Amino acid sequence: MAKDLSTLFDGFAAEAFRLETLDGYGKSGSVEAYGLFREGREKPADYNAD
C-alpha cells in the first residue's frame, strides 16, 4: 500500500525536521576546529567570524 509524498505530509501530527550528515568531517569546513573538537578542547575564538 504505497502513499504519495503529499499524502504523508498532510498527515503529520507533530513537527518533523531534516538532519543532513556527511560521511566524514575531517576535510570539510575548519579542519583545525574539528581536530580540537575531537580532542575535547575549545573551538578557536574566531570560529564563527565572518
PQR file with spaces between the fields and no chain letter, atoms N, CA, C, O and H, PARSE charges and radii, in Angstrom:
ATOM       1  N    MET     1       0.854   -1.179    0.000 -0.4000 1.5000
ATOM       2  CA   MET     1       0.000    0.000    0.000 -0.0000 2.0000
ATOM       3  C    MET     1       0.898    1.240    0.000  0.5500 1.7000
ATOM       4  O    MET     1       1.373    1.651    1.058 -0.5500 1.4000
ATOM       5  N    ALA     2       1.129    1.820   -1.133 -0.4000 1.5000
ATOM       6  CA   ALA     2       2.013    2.979   -1.263 -0.0000 2.0000
ATOM       7  C    ALA     2       1.210    4.273   -1.209  0.5500 1.7000
ATOM       8  O    ALA     2       0.151    4.382   -1.827 -0.5500 1.4000
ATOM       9  H    ALA     2       0.742    1.486   -1.993  0.4000 1.0000
ATOM      10  N    LYS     3       1.718    5.246   -0.471 -0.4000 1.5000
ATOM      11  CA   LYS     3       1.101    6.567   -0.413 -0.0000 2.0000
ATOM      12  C    LYS     3       2.039    7.550   -1.103  0.5500 1.7000
ATOM      13  O    LYS     3       3.260    7.397   -1.053 -0.5500 1.4000
ATOM      14  H    LYS     3       2.578    5.157    0.031  0.4000 1.0000
ATOM      15  N    ASP     4       1.464    8.552   -1.742 -0.4000 1.5000
ATOM      16  CA   ASP     4       2.344    9.555   -2.330 -0.0000 2.0000
ATOM      17  C    ASP     4       2.838   10.496   -1.228  0.5500 1.7000
ATOM      18  O    ASP     4       2.254   10.572   -0.147 -0.5500 1.4000
ATOM      19  H    ASP     4       0.473    8.676   -1.783  0.4000 1.0000
ATOM      20  N    LEU     5       3.905   11.197   -1.523 -0.4000 1.5000
ATOM      21  CA   LEU     5       4.577   12.032   -0.527 -0.0000 2.0000
ATOM      22  C    LEU     5       3.670   13.114    0.038  0.5500 1.7000
ATOM      23  O    LEU     5       3.706   13.374    1.241 -0.5500 1.4000
ATOM      24  H    LEU     5       4.379   11.135   -2.401  0.4000 1.0000
ATOM      25  N    SER     6       2.863   13.746   -0.792 -0.4000 1.5000
ATOM      26  CA   SER     6       1.996   14.820   -0.298 -0.0000 2.0000
ATOM      27  C    SER     6       0.984   14.300    0.717  0.5500 1.7000
ATOM      28  O    SER     6       0.651   15.009    1.667 -0.5500 1.4000
ATOM      29  H    SER     6       2.834   13.534   -1.769  0.4000 1.0000
ATOM      30  N    THR     7       0.491   13.086    0.537 -0.4000 1.5000
ATOM      31  CA   THR     7      -0.433   12.484    1.497 -0.0000 2.0000
ATOM      32  C    THR     7       0.248   12.274    2.842  0.5500 1.7000
ATOM      33  O    THR     7      -0.356   12.505    3.890 -0.5500 1.4000
ATOM      34  H    THR     7       0.761   12.510   -0.234  0.4000 1.0000
ATOM      35  N    LEU     8       1.486   11.844    2.817 -0.4000 1.5000
ATOM      36  CA   LEU     8       2.224   11.647    4.067 -0.0000 2.0000
ATOM      37  C    LEU     8       2.432   12.969    4.801  0.5500 1.7000
ATOM      38  O    LEU     8       2.286   13.024    6.022 -0.5500 1.4000
ATOM      39  H    LEU     8       1.977   11.657    1.966  0.4000 1.0000
ATOM      40  N    PHE     9       2.773   14.044    4.066 -0.4000 1.5000
ATOM      41  CA   PHE     9       2.964   15.343    4.713 -0.0000 2.0000
ATOM      42  C    PHE     9       1.656   15.880    5.268  0.5500 1.7000
ATOM      43  O    PHE     9       1.669   16.520    6.320 -0.5500 1.4000
ATOM      44  H    PHE     9       2.891   13.999    3.074  0.4000 1.0000
ATOM      45  N    ASP    10       0.545   15.651    4.617 -0.4000 1.5000
ATOM      46  CA   ASP    10      -0.751   16.114    5.115 -0.0000 2.0000
ATOM      47  C    ASP    10      -1.127   15.439    6.422  0.5500 1.7000
ATOM      48  O    ASP    10      -1.903   15.998    7.198 -0.5500 1.4000
ATOM      49  H    ASP    10       0.534   15.131    3.763  0.4000 1.0000
ATOM      50  N    GLY    11      -0.598   14.250    6.685 -0.4000 1.5000
ATOM      51  CA   GLY    11      -0.960   13.507    7.880 -0.0000 2.0000
ATOM      52  C    GLY    11      -0.089   13.745    9.096  0.5500 1.7000
ATOM      53  O    GLY    11      -0.290   13.100   10.125 -0.5500 1.4000
ATOM      54  H    GLY    11       0.032   13.796    6.054  0.4000 1.0000
ATOM      55  N    PHE    12       0.890   14.667    9.008 -0.4000 1.5000
ATOM      56  CA   PHE    12       1.748   14.934   10.174 -0.0000 2.0000
ATOM      57  C    PHE    12       0.923   15.444   11.341  0.5500 1.7000
ATOM      58  O    PHE    12       0.069   16.315   11.177 -0.5500 1.4000
ATOM      59  H    PHE    12       1.054   15.191    8.172  0.4000 1.0000
ATOM      60  N    ALA    13       1.182   14.897   12.515 -0.4000 1.5000
ATOM      61  CA   ALA    13       0.501   15.364   13.721 -0.0000 2.0000
ATOM      62  C    ALA    13       1.467   16.071   14.660  0.5500 1.7000
ATOM      63  O    ALA    13       1.051   16.609   15.686 -0.5500 1.4000
ATOM      64  H    ALA    13       1.876   14.189   12.648  0.4000 1.0000
ATOM      65  N    ALA    14       2.732   16.075   14.325 -0.4000 1.5000
ATOM      66  CA   ALA    14       3.759   16.715   15.150 -0.0000 2.0000
ATOM      67  C    ALA    14       4.799   17.332   14.216  0.5500 1.7000
ATOM      68  O    ALA    14       4.657   17.278   12.994 -0.5500 1.4000
ATOM      69  H    ALA    14       3.070   15.638   13.491  0.4000 1.0000
ATOM      70  N    GLU    15       5.828   17.909   14.791 -0.4000 1.5000
ATOM      71  CA   GLU    15       6.885   18.511   13.999 -0.0000 2.0000
ATOM      72  C    GLU    15       7.789   17.455   13.378  0.5500 1.7000
ATOM      73  O    GLU    15       7.889   16.328   13.864 -0.5500 1.4000
ATOM      74  H    GLU    15       5.944   17.952   15.784  0.4000 1.0000
ATOM      75  N    ALA    16       8.430   17.842   12.314 -0.4000 1.5000
ATOM      76  CA   ALA    16       9.427   16.997   11.670 -0.0000 2.0000
ATOM      77  C    ALA    16      10.642   17.865   11.370  0.5500 1.7000
ATOM      78  O    ALA    16      10.511   19.077   11.200 -0.5500 1.4000
ATOM      79  H    ALA    16       8.349   18.757   11.919  0.4000 1.0000
ATOM      80  N    PHE    17      11.809   17.262   11.304 -0.4000 1.5000
ATOM      81  CA   PHE    17      12.997   18.004   10.918 -0.0000 2.0000
ATOM      82  C    PHE    17      13.852   17.151   10.004  0.5500 1.7000
ATOM      83  O    PHE    17      13.679   15.935    9.925 -0.5500 1.4000
ATOM      84  H    PHE    17      11.915   16.277   11.441  0.4000 1.0000
ATOM      85  N    ARG    18      14.758   17.788    9.330 -0.4000 1.5000
ATOM      86  CA   ARG    18      15.638   17.099    8.395 -0.0000 2.0000
ATOM      87  C    ARG    18      17.069   17.208    8.909  0.5500 1.7000
ATOM      88  O    ARG    18      17.560   18.309    9.157 -0.5500 1.4000
ATOM      89  H    ARG    18      14.899   18.776    9.394  0.4000 1.0000
ATOM      90  N    LEU    19      17.719   16.103    9.064 -0.4000 1.5000
ATOM      91  CA   LEU    19      19.103   16.059    9.512 -0.0000 2.0000
ATOM      92  C    LEU    19      19.971   15.580    8.366  0.5500 1.7000
ATOM      93  O    LEU    19      19.771   14.486    7.839 -0.5500 1.4000
ATOM      94  H    LEU    19      17.320   15.208    8.862  0.4000 1.0000
ATOM      95  N    GLU    20      20.926   16.396    7.986 -0.4000 1.5000
ATOM      96  CA   GLU    20      21.857   16.008    6.935 -0.0000 2.0000
ATOM      97  C    GLU    20      23.236   15.822    7.560  0.5500 1.7000
ATOM      98  O    GLU    20      23.686   16.661    8.341 -0.5500 1.4000
ATOM      99  H    GLU    20      21.088   17.285    8.414  0.4000 1.0000
ATOM     100  N    THR    21      23.881   14.760    7.229 -0.4000 1.5000
ATOM     101  CA   THR    21      25.218   14.496    7.749 -0.0000 2.0000
ATOM     102  C    THR    21      26.165   14.176    6.598  0.5500 1.7000
ATOM     103  O    THR    21      25.736   13.851    5.491 -0.5500 1.4000
ATOM     104  H    THR    21      23.515   14.078    6.596  0.4000 1.0000
ATOM     105  N    LEU    22      27.435   14.272    6.878 -0.4000 1.5000
ATOM     106  CA   LEU    22      28.459   13.915    5.912 -0.0000 2.0000
ATOM     107  C    LEU    22      29.027   12.553    6.277  0.5500 1.7000
ATOM     108  O    LEU    22      28.926   12.118    7.424 -0.5500 1.4000
ATOM     109  H    LEU    22      27.784   14.535    7.777  0.4000 1.0000
ATOM     110  N    ASP    23      29.622   11.884    5.303 -0.4000 1.5000
ATOM     111  CA   ASP    23      30.288   10.610    5.595 -0.0000 2.0000
ATOM     112  C    ASP    23      31.475   10.816    6.522  0.5500 1.7000
ATOM     113  O    ASP    23      31.786    9.944    7.334 -0.5500 1.4000
ATOM     114  H    ASP    23      29.704   12.237    4.371  0.4000 1.0000
ATOM     115  N    GLY    24      32.133   11.945    6.412 -0.4000 1.5000
ATOM     116  CA   GLY    24      33.274   12.265    7.272 -0.0000 2.0000
ATOM     117  C    GLY    24      33.385   13.768    7.406  0.5500 1.7000
ATOM     118  O    GLY    24      32.945   14.507    6.525 -0.5500 1.4000
ATOM     119  H    GLY    24      31.881   12.653    5.752  0.4000 1.0000
ATOM     120  N    TYR    25      33.966   14.226    8.494 -0.4000 1.5000
ATOM     121  CA   TYR    25      34.076   15.664    8.744 -0.0000 2.0000
ATOM     122  C    TYR    25      35.524   16.138    8.790  0.5500 1.7000
ATOM     123  O    TYR    25      35.776   17.305    9.088 -0.5500 1.4000
ATOM     124  H    TYR    25      34.324   13.626    9.209  0.4000 1.0000
ATOM     125  N    GLY    26      36.462   15.273    8.506 -0.4000 1.5000
ATOM     126  CA   GLY    26      37.869   15.614    8.604 -0.0000 2.0000
ATOM     127  C    GLY    26      38.355   16.592    7.554  0.5500 1.7000
ATOM     128  O    GLY    26      39.410   17.201    7.733 -0.5500 1.4000
ATOM     129  H    GLY    26      36.257   14.325    8.263  0.4000 1.0000
ATOM     130  N    LYS    27      37.619   16.765    6.459 -0.4000 1.5000
ATOM     131  CA   LYS    27      38.086   17.645    5.390 -0.0000 2.0000
ATOM     132  C    LYS    27      37.079   18.712    5.013  0.5500 1.7000
ATOM     133  O    LYS    27      37.273   19.396    4.008 -0.5500 1.4000
ATOM     134  H    LYS    27      36.763   16.270    6.314  0.4000 1.0000
ATOM     135  N    SER    28      36.012   18.881    5.780 -0.4000 1.5000
ATOM     136  CA   SER    28      35.030   19.909    5.450 -0.0000 2.0000
ATOM     137  C    SER    28      35.134   21.048    6.455  0.5500 1.7000
ATOM     138  O    SER    28      35.377   20.817    7.640 -0.5500 1.4000
ATOM     139  H    SER    28      35.855   18.325    6.596  0.4000 1.0000
ATOM     140  N    GLY    29      34.954   22.251    5.990 -0.4000 1.5000
ATOM     141  CA   GLY    29      34.972   23.406    6.882 -0.0000 2.0000
ATOM     142  C    GLY    29      36.326   23.591    7.526  0.5500 1.7000
ATOM     143  O    GLY    29      37.355   23.497    6.857 -0.5500 1.4000
ATOM     144  H    GLY    29      34.757   22.439    5.028  0.4000 1.0000
ATOM     145  N    SER    30      36.333   23.850    8.808 -0.4000 1.5000
ATOM     146  CA   SER    30      37.562   24.111    9.545 -0.0000 2.0000
ATOM     147  C    SER    30      38.147   22.812   10.096  0.5500 1.7000
ATOM     148  O    SER    30      37.668   22.280   11.097 -0.5500 1.4000
ATOM     149  H    SER    30      35.497   23.926    9.352  0.4000 1.0000
ATOM     150  N    VAL    31      39.168   22.319    9.445 -0.4000 1.5000
ATOM     151  CA   VAL    31      39.810   21.079    9.887 -0.0000 2.0000
ATOM     152  C    VAL    31      40.420   21.264   11.275  0.5500 1.7000
ATOM     153  O    VAL    31      40.399   20.352   12.101 -0.5500 1.4000
ATOM     154  H    VAL    31      39.558   22.751    8.631  0.4000 1.0000
ATOM     155  N    GLU    32      40.967   22.463   11.520 -0.4000 1.5000
ATOM     156  CA   GLU    32      41.559   22.749   12.833 -0.0000 2.0000
ATOM     157  C    GLU    32      40.497   22.662   13.938  0.5500 1.7000
ATOM     158  O    GLU    32      40.731   22.041   14.975 -0.5500 1.4000
ATOM     159  H    GLU    32      40.984   23.204   10.849  0.4000 1.0000
ATOM     160  N    ALA    33      39.328   23.288   13.716 -0.4000 1.5000
ATOM     161  CA   ALA    33      38.259   23.270   14.717 -0.0000 2.0000
ATOM     162  C    ALA    33      37.763   21.851   14.950  0.5500 1.7000
ATOM     163  O    ALA    33      37.465   21.477   16.084 -0.5500 1.4000
ATOM     164  H    ALA    33      39.138   23.792   12.874  0.4000 1.0000
ATOM     165  N    TYR    34      37.675   21.068   13.900 -0.4000 1.5000
ATOM     166  CA   TYR    34      37.226   19.680   14.040 -0.0000 2.0000
ATOM     167  C    TYR    34      38.217   18.885   14.881  0.5500 1.7000
ATOM     168  O    TYR    34      37.812   18.098   15.737 -0.5500 1.4000
ATOM     169  H    TYR    34      37.918   21.372   12.979  0.4000 1.0000
ATOM     170  N    GLY    35      39.500   19.083   14.648 -0.4000 1.5000
ATOM     171  CA   GLY    35      40.522   18.397   15.445 -0.0000 2.0000
ATOM     172  C    GLY    35      40.427   18.762   16.918  0.5500 1.7000
ATOM     173  O    GLY    35      40.543   17.898   17.787 -0.5500 1.4000
ATOM     174  H    GLY    35      39.829   19.722   13.953  0.4000 1.0000
ATOM     175  N    LEU    36      40.219   20.034   17.196 -0.4000 1.5000
ATOM     176  CA   LEU    36      40.072   20.475   18.592 -0.0000 2.0000
ATOM     177  C    LEU    36      38.839   19.843   19.229  0.5500 1.7000
ATOM     178  O    LEU    36      38.882   19.407   20.379 -0.5500 1.4000
ATOM     179  H    LEU    36      40.125   20.736   16.490  0.4000 1.0000
ATOM     180  N    PHE    37      37.735   19.794   18.475 -0.4000 1.5000
ATOM     181  CA   PHE    37      36.516   19.160   18.972 -0.0000 2.0000
ATOM     182  C    PHE    37      36.765   17.699   19.326  0.5500 1.7000
ATOM     183  O    PHE    37      36.340   17.229   20.381 -0.5500 1.4000
ATOM     184  H    PHE    37      37.700   20.148   17.541  0.4000 1.0000
ATOM     185  N    ARG    38      37.453   16.987   18.444 -0.4000 1.5000
ATOM     186  CA   ARG    38      37.738   15.570   18.677 -0.0000 2.0000
ATOM     187  C    ARG    38      38.593   15.359   19.925  0.5500 1.7000
ATOM     188  O    ARG    38      38.490   14.328   20.589 -0.5500 1.4000
ATOM     189  H    ARG    38      37.798   17.369   17.586  0.4000 1.0000
ATOM     190  N    GLU    39      39.433   16.337   20.236 -0.4000 1.5000
ATOM     191  CA   GLU    39      40.291   16.256   21.418 -0.0000 2.0000
ATOM     192  C    GLU    39      39.589   16.747   22.678  0.5500 1.7000
ATOM     193  O    GLU    39      40.161   16.680   23.766 -0.5500 1.4000
ATOM     194  H    GLU    39      39.516   17.175   19.697  0.4000 1.0000
ATOM     195  N    GLY    40      38.367   17.238   22.550 -0.4000 1.5000
ATOM     196  CA   GLY    40      37.624   17.741   23.705 -0.0000 2.0000
ATOM     197  C    GLY    40      38.045   19.137   24.118  0.5500 1.7000
ATOM     198  O    GLY    40      37.783   19.559   25.244 -0.5500 1.4000
ATOM     199  H    GLY    40      37.902   17.293   21.666  0.4000 1.0000
ATOM     200  N    ARG    41      38.696   19.859   23.214 -0.4000 1.5000
ATOM     201  CA   ARG    41      39.166   21.211   23.521 -0.0000 2.0000
ATOM     202  C    ARG    41      38.195   22.248   22.982  0.5500 1.7000
ATOM     203  O    ARG    41      37.301   21.923   22.201 -0.5500 1.4000
ATOM     204  H    ARG    41      38.909   19.516   22.299  0.4000 1.0000
ATOM     205  N    GLU    42      38.372   23.500   23.399 -0.4000 1.5000
ATOM     206  CA   GLU    42      37.513   24.606   22.964 -0.0000 2.0000
ATOM     207  C    GLU    42      37.758   24.921   21.490  0.5500 1.7000
ATOM     208  O    GLU    42      38.859   24.727   20.975 -0.5500 1.4000
ATOM     209  H    GLU    42      39.099   23.765   24.033  0.4000 1.0000
ATOM     210  N    LYS    43      36.712   25.410   20.824 -0.4000 1.5000
ATOM     211  CA   LYS    43      36.853   25.838   19.434 -0.0000 2.0000
ATOM     212  C    LYS    43      37.656   27.140   19.389  0.5500 1.7000
ATOM     213  O    LYS    43      37.705   27.860   20.387 -0.5500 1.4000
ATOM     214  H    LYS    43      35.817   25.567   21.243  0.4000 1.0000
ATOM     215  N    PRO    44      38.284   27.456   18.259 -0.5600 1.5000
ATOM     216  CA   PRO    44      39.044   28.705   18.143  0.2800 2.0000
ATOM     217  C    PRO    44      38.144   29.924   18.375  0.5500 1.7000
ATOM     218  O    PRO    44      36.949   29.880   18.082 -0.5500 1.4000
ATOM     219  N    ALA    45      38.715   30.997   18.895 -0.4000 1.5000
ATOM     220  CA   ALA    45      37.939   32.210   19.194 -0.0000 2.0000
ATOM     221  C    ALA    45      37.272   32.775   17.951  0.5500 1.7000
ATOM     222  O    ALA    45      36.187   33.347   18.049 -0.5500 1.4000
ATOM     223  H    ALA    45      39.685   31.032   19.133  0.4000 1.0000
ATOM     224  N    ASP    46      37.892   32.629   16.780 -0.4000 1.5000
ATOM     225  CA   ASP    46      37.339   33.192   15.544 -0.0000 2.0000
ATOM     226  C    ASP    46      36.519   32.167   14.756  0.5500 1.7000
ATOM     227  O    ASP    46      36.314   32.341   13.554 -0.5500 1.4000
ATOM     228  H    ASP    46      38.774   32.164   16.700  0.4000 1.0000
ATOM     229  N    TYR    47      36.060   31.133   15.395 -0.4000 1.5000
ATOM     230  CA   TYR    47      35.365   30.031   14.703 -0.0000 2.0000
ATOM     231  C    TYR    47      34.177   30.501   13.884  0.5500 1.7000
ATOM     232  O    TYR    47      34.018   30.066   12.744 -0.5500 1.4000
ATOM     233  H    TYR    47      36.226   30.992   16.371  0.4000 1.0000
ATOM     234  N    ASN    48      33.335   31.378   14.426 -0.4000 1.5000
ATOM     235  CA   ASN    48      32.144   31.852   13.726 -0.0000 2.0000
ATOM     236  C    ASN    48      32.306   33.249   13.157  0.5500 1.7000
ATOM     237  O    ASN    48      31.314   33.903   12.836 -0.5500 1.4000
ATOM     238  H    ASN    48      33.464   31.732   15.352  0.4000 1.0000
ATOM     239  N    ALA    49      33.555   33.725   13.025 -0.4000 1.5000
ATOM     240  CA   ALA    49      33.795   35.059   12.488 -0.0000 2.0000
ATOM     241  C    ALA    49      33.445   35.112   11.012  0.5500 1.7000
ATOM     242  O    ALA    49      33.670   34.149   10.278 -0.5500 1.4000
ATOM     243  H    ALA    49      34.361   33.194   13.286  0.4000 1.0000
ATOM     244  N    ASP    50      32.901   36.227   10.583 -0.4000 1.5000
ATOM     245  CA   ASP    50      32.567   36.412    9.162 -0.0000 2.0000
ATOM     246  C    ASP    50      33.756   36.780    8.358  0.5500 1.7000
ATOM     247  O    ASP    50      33.646   36.972    7.147 -0.5500 1.4000
ATOM     248  H    ASP    50      32.718   37.009   11.179  0.4000 1.0000
